[in-house]
Coordinates of C-alpha atoms and ligand atoms in Angstrom, one line a residue:
X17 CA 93.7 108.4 116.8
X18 CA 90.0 109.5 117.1
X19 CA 88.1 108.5 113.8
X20 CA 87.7 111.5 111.3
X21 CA 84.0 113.2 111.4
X22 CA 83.1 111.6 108.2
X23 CA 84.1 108.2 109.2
X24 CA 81.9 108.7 112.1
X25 CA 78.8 110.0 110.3
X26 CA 79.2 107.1 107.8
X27 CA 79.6 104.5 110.4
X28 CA 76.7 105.7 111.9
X29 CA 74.4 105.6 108.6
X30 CA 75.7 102.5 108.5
X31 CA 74.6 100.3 111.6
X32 CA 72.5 102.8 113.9
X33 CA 68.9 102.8 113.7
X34 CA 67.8 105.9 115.4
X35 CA 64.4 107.1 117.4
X36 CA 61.6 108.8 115.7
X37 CA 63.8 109.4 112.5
X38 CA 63.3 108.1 108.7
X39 CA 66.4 106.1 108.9
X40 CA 67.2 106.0 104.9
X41 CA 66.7 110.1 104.8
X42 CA 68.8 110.3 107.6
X43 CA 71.7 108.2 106.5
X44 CA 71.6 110.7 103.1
X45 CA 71.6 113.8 105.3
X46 CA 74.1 112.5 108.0
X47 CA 73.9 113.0 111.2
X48 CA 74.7 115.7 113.7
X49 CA 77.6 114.3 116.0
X50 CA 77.7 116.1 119.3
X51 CA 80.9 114.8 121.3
X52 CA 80.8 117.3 124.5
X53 CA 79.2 119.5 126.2
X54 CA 80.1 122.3 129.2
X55 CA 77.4 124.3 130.9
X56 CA 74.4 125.1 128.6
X57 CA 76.8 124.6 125.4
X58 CA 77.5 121.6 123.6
X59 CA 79.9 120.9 120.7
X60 CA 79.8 118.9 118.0
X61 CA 82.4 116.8 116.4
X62 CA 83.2 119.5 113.9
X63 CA 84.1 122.0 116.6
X64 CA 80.6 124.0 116.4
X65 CA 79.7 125.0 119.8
X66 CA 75.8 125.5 120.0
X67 CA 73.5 127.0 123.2
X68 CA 71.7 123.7 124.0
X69 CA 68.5 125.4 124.0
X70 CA 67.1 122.1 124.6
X71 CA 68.6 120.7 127.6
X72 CA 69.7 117.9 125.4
X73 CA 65.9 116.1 125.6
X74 CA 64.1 118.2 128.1
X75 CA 66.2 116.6 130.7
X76 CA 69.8 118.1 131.7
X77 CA 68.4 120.7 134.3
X78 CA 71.7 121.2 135.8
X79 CA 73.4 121.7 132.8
X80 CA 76.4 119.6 131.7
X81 CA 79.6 118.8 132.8
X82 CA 79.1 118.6 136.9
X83 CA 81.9 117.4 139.0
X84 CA 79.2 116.3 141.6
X85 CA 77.6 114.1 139.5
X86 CA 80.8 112.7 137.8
X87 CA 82.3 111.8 141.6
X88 CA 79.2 109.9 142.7
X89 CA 78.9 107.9 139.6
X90 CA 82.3 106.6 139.9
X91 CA 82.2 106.4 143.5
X92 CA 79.4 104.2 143.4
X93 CA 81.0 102.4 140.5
X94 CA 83.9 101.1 142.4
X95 CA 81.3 100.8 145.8
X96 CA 78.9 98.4 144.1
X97 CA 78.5 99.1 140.1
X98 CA 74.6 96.6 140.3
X99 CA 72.6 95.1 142.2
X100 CA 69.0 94.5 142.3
X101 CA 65.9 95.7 144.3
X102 CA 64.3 92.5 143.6
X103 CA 64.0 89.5 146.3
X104 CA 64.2 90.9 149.6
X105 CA 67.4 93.3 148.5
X106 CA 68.0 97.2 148.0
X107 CA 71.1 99.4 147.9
X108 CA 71.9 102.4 149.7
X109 CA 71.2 104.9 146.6
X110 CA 68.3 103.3 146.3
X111 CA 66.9 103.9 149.5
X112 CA 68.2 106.9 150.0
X113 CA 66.9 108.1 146.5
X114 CA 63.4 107.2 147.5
X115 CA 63.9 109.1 151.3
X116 CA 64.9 111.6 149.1
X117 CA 61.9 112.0 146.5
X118 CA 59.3 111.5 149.3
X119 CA 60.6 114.8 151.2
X120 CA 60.3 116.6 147.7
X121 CA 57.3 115.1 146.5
X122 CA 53.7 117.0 147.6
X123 CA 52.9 115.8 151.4
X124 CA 50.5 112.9 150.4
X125 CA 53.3 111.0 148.7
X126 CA 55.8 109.2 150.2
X127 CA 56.7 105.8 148.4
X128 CA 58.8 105.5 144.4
X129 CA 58.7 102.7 142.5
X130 CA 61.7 102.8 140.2
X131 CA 62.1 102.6 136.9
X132 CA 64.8 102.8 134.0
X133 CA 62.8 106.0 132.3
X134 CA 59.8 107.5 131.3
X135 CA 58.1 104.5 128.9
X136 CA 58.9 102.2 131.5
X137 CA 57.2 104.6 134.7
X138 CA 53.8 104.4 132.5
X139 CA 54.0 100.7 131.8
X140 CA 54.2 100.9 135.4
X141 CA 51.3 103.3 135.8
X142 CA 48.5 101.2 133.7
X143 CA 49.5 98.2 135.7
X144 CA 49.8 100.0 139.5
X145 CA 46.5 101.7 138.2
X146 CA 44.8 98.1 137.0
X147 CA 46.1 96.2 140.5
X148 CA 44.9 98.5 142.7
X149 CA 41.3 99.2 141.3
X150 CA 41.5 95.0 141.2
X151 CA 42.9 94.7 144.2
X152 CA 39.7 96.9 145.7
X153 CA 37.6 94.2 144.2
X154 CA 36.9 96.5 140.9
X155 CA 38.7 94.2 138.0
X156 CA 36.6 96.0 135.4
X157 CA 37.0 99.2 136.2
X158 CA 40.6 99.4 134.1
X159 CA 40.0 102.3 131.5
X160 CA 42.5 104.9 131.4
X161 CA 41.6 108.3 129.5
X162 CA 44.4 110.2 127.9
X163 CA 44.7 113.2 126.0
X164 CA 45.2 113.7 121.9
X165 CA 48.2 114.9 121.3
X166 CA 49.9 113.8 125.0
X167 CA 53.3 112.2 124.6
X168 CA 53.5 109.5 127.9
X169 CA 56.3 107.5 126.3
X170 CA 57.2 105.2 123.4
X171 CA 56.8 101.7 124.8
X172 CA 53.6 100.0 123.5
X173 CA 52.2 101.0 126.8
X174 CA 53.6 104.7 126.6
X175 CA 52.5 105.0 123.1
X176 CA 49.1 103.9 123.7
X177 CA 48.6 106.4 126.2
X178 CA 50.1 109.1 124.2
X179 CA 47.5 111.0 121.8
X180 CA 49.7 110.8 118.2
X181 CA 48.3 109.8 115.8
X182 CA 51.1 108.4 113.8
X183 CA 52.5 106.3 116.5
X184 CA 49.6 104.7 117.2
X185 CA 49.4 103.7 113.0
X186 CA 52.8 102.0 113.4
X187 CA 51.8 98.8 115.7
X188 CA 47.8 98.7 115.8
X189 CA 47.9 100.8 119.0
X190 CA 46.3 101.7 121.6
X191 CA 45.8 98.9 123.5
X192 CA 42.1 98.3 124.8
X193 CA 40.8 100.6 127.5
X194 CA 42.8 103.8 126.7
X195 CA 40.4 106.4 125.6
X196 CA 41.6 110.2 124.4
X197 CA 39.6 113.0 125.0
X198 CA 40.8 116.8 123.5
X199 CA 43.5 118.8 124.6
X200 CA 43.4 122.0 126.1
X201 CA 45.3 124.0 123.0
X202 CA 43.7 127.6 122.8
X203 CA 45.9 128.5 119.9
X204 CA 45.0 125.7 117.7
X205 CA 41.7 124.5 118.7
X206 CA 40.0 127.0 120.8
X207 CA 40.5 130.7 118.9
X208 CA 36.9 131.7 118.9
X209 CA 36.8 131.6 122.4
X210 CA 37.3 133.2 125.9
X211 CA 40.2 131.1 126.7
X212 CA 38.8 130.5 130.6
X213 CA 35.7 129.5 128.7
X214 CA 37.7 126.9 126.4
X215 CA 39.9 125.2 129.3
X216 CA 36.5 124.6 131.2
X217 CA 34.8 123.0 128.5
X218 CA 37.4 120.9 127.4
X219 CA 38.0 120.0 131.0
X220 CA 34.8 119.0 130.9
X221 CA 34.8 116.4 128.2
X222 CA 36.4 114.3 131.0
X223 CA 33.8 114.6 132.5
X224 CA 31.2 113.8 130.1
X225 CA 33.5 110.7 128.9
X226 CA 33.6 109.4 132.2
X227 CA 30.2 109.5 132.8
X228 CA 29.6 107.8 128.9
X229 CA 31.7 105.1 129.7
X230 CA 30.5 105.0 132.9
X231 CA 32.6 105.6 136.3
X232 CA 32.6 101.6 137.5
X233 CA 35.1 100.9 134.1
X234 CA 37.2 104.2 134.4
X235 CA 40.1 103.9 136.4
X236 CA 42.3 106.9 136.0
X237 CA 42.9 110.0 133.9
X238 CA 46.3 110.9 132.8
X239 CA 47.9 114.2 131.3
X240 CA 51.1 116.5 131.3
X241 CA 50.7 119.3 133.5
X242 CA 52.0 121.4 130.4
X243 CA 52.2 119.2 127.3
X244 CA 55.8 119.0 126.4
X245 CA 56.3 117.1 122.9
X246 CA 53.2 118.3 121.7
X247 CA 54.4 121.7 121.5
X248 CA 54.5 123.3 125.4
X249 CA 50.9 123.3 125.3
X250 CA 50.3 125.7 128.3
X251 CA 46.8 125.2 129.2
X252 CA 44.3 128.2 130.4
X253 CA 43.9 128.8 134.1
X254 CA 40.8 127.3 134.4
X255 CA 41.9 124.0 133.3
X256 CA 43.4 122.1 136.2
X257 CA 41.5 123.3 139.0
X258 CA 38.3 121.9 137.2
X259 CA 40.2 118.6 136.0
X260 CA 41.0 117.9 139.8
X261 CA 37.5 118.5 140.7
X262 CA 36.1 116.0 138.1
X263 CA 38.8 113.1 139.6
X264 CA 37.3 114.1 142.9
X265 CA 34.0 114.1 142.4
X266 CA 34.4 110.5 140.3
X267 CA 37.1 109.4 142.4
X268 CA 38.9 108.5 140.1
X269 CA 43.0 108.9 140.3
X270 CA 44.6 111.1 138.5
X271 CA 48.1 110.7 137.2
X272 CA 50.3 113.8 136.9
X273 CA 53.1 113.0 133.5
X274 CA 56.0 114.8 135.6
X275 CA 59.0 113.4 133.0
X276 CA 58.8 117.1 131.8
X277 CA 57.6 119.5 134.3
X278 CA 59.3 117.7 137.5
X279 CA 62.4 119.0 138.7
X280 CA 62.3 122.6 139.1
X281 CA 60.6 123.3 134.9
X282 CA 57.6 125.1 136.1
X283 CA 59.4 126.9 139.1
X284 CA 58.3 124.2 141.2
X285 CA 58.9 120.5 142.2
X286 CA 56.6 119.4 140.1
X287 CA 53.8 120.6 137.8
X288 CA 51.3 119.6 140.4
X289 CA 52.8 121.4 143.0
X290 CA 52.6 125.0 140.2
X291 CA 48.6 124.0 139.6
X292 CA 48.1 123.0 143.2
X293 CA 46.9 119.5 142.2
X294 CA 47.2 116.5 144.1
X295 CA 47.7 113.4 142.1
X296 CA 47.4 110.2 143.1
X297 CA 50.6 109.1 140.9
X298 CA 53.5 111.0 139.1
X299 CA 55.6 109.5 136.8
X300 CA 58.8 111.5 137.0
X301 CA 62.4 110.5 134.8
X302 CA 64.7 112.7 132.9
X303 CA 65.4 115.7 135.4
X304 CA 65.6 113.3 137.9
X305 CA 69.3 112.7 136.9
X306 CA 69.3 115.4 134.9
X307 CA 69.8 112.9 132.1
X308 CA 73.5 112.0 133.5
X309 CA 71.9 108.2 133.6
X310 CA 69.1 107.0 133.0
X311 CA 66.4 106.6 136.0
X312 CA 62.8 107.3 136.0
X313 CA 60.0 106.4 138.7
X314 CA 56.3 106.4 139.6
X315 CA 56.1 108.6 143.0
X316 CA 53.2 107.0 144.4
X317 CA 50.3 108.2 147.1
X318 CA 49.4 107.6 150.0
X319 CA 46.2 106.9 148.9
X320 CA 47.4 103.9 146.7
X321 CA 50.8 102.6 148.9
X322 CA 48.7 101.9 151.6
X323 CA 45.9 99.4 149.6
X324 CA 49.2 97.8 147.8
X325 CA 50.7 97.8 151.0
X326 CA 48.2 96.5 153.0
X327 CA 46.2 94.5 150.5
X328 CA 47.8 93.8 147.2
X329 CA 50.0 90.7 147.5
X330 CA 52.7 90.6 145.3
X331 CA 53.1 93.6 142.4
X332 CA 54.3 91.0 139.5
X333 CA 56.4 94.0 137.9
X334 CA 59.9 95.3 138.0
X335 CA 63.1 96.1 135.8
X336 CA 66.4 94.5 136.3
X337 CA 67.4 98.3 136.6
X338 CA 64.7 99.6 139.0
X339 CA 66.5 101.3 141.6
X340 CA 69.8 100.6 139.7
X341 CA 72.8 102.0 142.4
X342 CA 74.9 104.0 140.2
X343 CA 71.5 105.9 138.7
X344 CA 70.2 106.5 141.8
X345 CA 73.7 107.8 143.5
X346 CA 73.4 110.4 140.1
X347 CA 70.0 111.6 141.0
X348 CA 70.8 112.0 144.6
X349 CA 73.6 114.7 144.0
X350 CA 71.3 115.9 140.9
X351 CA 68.8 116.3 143.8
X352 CA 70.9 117.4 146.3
X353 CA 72.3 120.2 143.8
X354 CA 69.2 121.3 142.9
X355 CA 68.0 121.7 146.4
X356 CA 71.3 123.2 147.8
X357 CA 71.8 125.6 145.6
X358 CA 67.7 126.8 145.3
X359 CA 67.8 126.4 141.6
X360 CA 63.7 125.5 141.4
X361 CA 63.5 129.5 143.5
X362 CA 66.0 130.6 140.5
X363 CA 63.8 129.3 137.8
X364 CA 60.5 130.8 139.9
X365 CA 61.8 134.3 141.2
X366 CA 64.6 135.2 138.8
X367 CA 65.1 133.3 135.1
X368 CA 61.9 131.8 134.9
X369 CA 60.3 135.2 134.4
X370 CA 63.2 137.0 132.5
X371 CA 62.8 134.3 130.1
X372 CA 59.4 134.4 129.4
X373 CA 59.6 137.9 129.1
X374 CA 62.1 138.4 126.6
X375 CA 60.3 135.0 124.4
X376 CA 57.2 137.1 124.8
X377 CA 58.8 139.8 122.8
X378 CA 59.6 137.4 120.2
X379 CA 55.4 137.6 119.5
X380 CA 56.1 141.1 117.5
X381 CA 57.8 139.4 114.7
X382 CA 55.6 139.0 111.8
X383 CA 55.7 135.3 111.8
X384 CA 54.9 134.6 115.6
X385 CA 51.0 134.4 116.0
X386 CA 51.8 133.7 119.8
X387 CA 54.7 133.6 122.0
X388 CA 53.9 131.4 125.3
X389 CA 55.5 129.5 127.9
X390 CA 55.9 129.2 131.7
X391 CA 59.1 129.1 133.8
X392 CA 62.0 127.2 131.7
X393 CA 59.5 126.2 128.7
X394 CA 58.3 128.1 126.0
X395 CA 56.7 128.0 122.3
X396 CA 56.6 129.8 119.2
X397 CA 53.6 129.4 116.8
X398 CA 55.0 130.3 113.6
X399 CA 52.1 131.5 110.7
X400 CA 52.1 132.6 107.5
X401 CA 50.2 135.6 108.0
X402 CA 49.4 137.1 111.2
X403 CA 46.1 139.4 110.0
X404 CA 44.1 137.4 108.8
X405 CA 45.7 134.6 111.0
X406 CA 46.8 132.1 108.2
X407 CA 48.8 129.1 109.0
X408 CA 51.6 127.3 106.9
X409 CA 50.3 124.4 104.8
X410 CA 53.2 122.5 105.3
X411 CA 53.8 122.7 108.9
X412 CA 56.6 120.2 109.2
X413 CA 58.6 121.8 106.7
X414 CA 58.6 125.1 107.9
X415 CA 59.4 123.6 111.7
X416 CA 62.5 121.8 110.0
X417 CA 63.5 125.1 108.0
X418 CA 63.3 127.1 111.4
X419 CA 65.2 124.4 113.3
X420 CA 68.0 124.3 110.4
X421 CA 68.0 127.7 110.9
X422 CA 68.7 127.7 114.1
X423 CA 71.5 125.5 114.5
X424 CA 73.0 127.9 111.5
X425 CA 72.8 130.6 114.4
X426 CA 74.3 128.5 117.2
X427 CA 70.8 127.9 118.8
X428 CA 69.2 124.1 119.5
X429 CA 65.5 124.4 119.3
X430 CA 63.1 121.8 118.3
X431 CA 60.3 122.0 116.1
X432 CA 57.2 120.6 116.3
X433 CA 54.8 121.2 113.2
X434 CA 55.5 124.8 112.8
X435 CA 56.0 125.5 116.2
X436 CA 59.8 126.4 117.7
X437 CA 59.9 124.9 121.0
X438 CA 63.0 125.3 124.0
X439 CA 63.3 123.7 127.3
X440 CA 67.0 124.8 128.2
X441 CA 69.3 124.0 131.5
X442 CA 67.5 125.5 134.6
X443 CA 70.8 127.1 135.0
X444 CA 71.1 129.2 132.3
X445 CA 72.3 132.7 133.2
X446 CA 70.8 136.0 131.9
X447 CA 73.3 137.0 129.1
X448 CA 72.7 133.2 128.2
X449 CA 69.1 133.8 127.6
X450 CA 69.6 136.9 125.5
X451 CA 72.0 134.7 123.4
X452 CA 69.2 132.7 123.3
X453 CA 67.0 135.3 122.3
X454 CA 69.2 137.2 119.9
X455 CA 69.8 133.9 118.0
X456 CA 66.5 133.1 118.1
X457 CA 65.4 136.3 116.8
X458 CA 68.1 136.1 113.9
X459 CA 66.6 132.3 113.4
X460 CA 62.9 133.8 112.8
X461 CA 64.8 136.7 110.0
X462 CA 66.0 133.9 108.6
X463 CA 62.9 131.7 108.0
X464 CA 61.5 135.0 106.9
X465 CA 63.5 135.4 103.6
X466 CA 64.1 131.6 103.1
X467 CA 62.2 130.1 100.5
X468 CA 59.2 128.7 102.1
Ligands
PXG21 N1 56.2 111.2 129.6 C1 56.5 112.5 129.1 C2 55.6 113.6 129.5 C3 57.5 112.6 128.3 O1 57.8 113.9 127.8 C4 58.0 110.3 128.4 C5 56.9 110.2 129.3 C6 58.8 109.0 128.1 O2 60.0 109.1 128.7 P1 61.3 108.2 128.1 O3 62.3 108.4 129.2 O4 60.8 106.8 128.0 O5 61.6 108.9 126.8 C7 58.3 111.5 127.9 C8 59.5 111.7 127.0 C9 60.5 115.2 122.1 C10 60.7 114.0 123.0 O6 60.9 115.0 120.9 C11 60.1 114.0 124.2 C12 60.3 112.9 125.0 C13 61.1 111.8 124.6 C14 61.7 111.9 123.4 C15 61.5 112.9 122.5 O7 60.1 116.2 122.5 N2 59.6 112.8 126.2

């Protein structure tokens, strides 16, 4: 018989450490146990069916519960459950995974280097980054320049290139030759300001920091087309077009963080392909397999396969699960649904923009100071007063209240600070997103007469 809820939750206080959680004020609170999932719902073990508002982690773009996916796992289970891309070897998912990505991928690139998820496809970047300016005969010029407040991972690699604060505390991070500049967050940091005015001046620091630490040591700049963790940081207009300029005129690469945006998020392939960038590398995971298994990559450039290629020797790098066939066999029918059945032109022509219109109503409420997002992302900035625009001391707590909230009303969301964030299935139907909306609306009368 299956073990009772509460033998569960204590089980799990008792032996599972989980991510970015206070681990002794967790195993007090007990844990949410979510045992299925159909659709954009899942349910947890008490029988509470929520709207996944979420995607699980920004990743299940498909929504849950797809025969497809189910049938090629097992398929390739029985087929050939491992084997590695190591030593002369591949696998058919593997190759045809990679066939695959380069015919989605911009124009200019046409090779993946695989990877088991997100941390692991920036580990990959810094070094493919490093090699390659080394391998032109330019070992110093190995400076990478991040963004505060980016999220590129957890590793000690990913966290170094992400901008938080309190990850690099825990570990004596970053590592040397990461360098953050600001972010392009109007709300927050950029008020007083035309907002066109604020994304070309912070663009601009890249420029400035390139030139102060001087454009033989910096190799690459790296940066979410939309920041996802740090709140759906949507930046203005003006932002990319001058950030692409700056790489050009410095040629320096630029990497495009795709773990969020890729997939059909923005409307598009990829974030690049919505700001009409062309990066020189794109790490990509989570709605590569809609989160069915775990796979991530780094689609590479021309630009950059052909000087490996042609010049680099051997890339001492790789994961005993790079290319692994039973994730790649999920990402290909993850891929093939999402082309098949035009689900990126949903999100662009049809749900993308009945979404972000109904959130934008959501900016009325008296404690929404803005209501943003683009296609299947979107934000709420949560104040204590709208005129004069006060914010909440206590940021976190108010977040946490909301997000409590929420799941009282049926609705995932995540909270970050006092923002409420959502990222849901791509799939999501129109009387699902006024569900959505409706429960998030209740969520923010809630919050309202709680006891801030
Ligand atoms: N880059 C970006 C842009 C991400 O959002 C990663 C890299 C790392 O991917 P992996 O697969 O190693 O987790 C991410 C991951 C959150 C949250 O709370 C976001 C992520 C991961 C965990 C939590 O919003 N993004």
């Amino acid at each position: 018989m299956a073990a009772s809820f509460l033998d569960m939750q204590s089980s799990d206080a008792a032996h599972h450490l989980h991510p970015f959680s206070d681990n002794g004020k967790l195993a007090e609170q007990g844990t949410r146990i979510i045992s299925q999932a159909k659709g954009v719902y899942i349910t947890d073990a008490e029988g509470r069916r929520l709207l996944d508002g979420m995607a699980g982690l920004w990743c299940v773009n498909i929504g849950y519960g797809r025969e497809e996916l189910i049938d090629a796992a097992t398929a390739q289970l029985r087929e050939l459950p491992y084997y590695n891309s190591f030593f002369q070897c591949t696998t058919p998912p593997a190759i045809e995974l990679a066939e695959l990505i380069g015919e989605i991928a911009p124009a200019h690139m046409n090779h993946v280097f695989f990877t088991g998820s997100g941390s692991e496809a920036n580990d990959t970047v810094i070094r493919m980054v490093r090699h390659y300016w080394a391998t032109l005969g330019h070992e110093n010029k190995n400076i990478i320049i991040s963004r505060h407040n980016a999220y590129h991972g957890s590793t000690v690699a990913g966290a170094s290139l992400s901008g938080m604060k309190p990850m690099h505390a825990q570990g004596g991070l970053p590592i040397p030759n990461i360098v953050h500049i600001d972010q392009p967050y109007w709300f927050a940091e950029g008020r007083d300001e035309d907002p066109q005015e604020f994304g070309l001046r912070i663009a601009r620091e890249l420029d400035s920091k390139i030139r102060e630490l001087g454009v033989d040591r910096v190799a690459a700049f790296i940066a979410e087309p939309v920041q996802g963790a740090g709140g759906v940081i949507v930046p203005p207009e003006s932002y990319w077009p001058e950030i692409q300029r700056i790489c050009d005129v410095h040629g320096i690469l630029l990497i495009s963080d795709e773990v969020i945006c890729g997939f059909g998020r923005m409307g598009q392939w990829f974030g690049a392909d919505y700001y009409g960038t062309t990066p020189d590398l794109m790490p990509v995971a989570k709605g590569l397999s809609s989160g069915y298994l775990p796979i991530g990559g780094v689609v590479v450039s021309d630009r950059v396969a052909d000087v490996l290629k042609s010049k680099g020797g051997e890339f001492h790098h790789g994961f005993t699960y790079s290319g692994h066939p039973v994730c790649a066999a999920v990402a290909v029918a993850n891929l093939r649904i999402l082309r098949e059945e035009k689900i990126i032109e949903y999100v662009r022509d049809e749900i993308g923009p009945y979404l972000q219109s109904e959130w934008r109503k959501l900016g009325d409420h008296p404690l929404v100071g803005e209501a943003r997002g683009v296609g299947m992302m979107a934000a709420l900035e949560l104040v204590a007063s709208k005129d004069p625009l006060r914010s909440f001391e206590d940021a976190a707590a108010v977040g946490d209240i909301a997000r409590d909230l929420a799941i009282e009303n049926g609705l995932v969301m995540r909270s970050v600070g006092s923002k409420l964030i959502i990222s849901p299935p791509l799939v999501i139907t129109k009387t699902e997103v006024d569900e959505l909306i409706t429960k998030a609306s209740a969520t923010l009368d809630a919050v309202a007469t709680s006891q801030l």
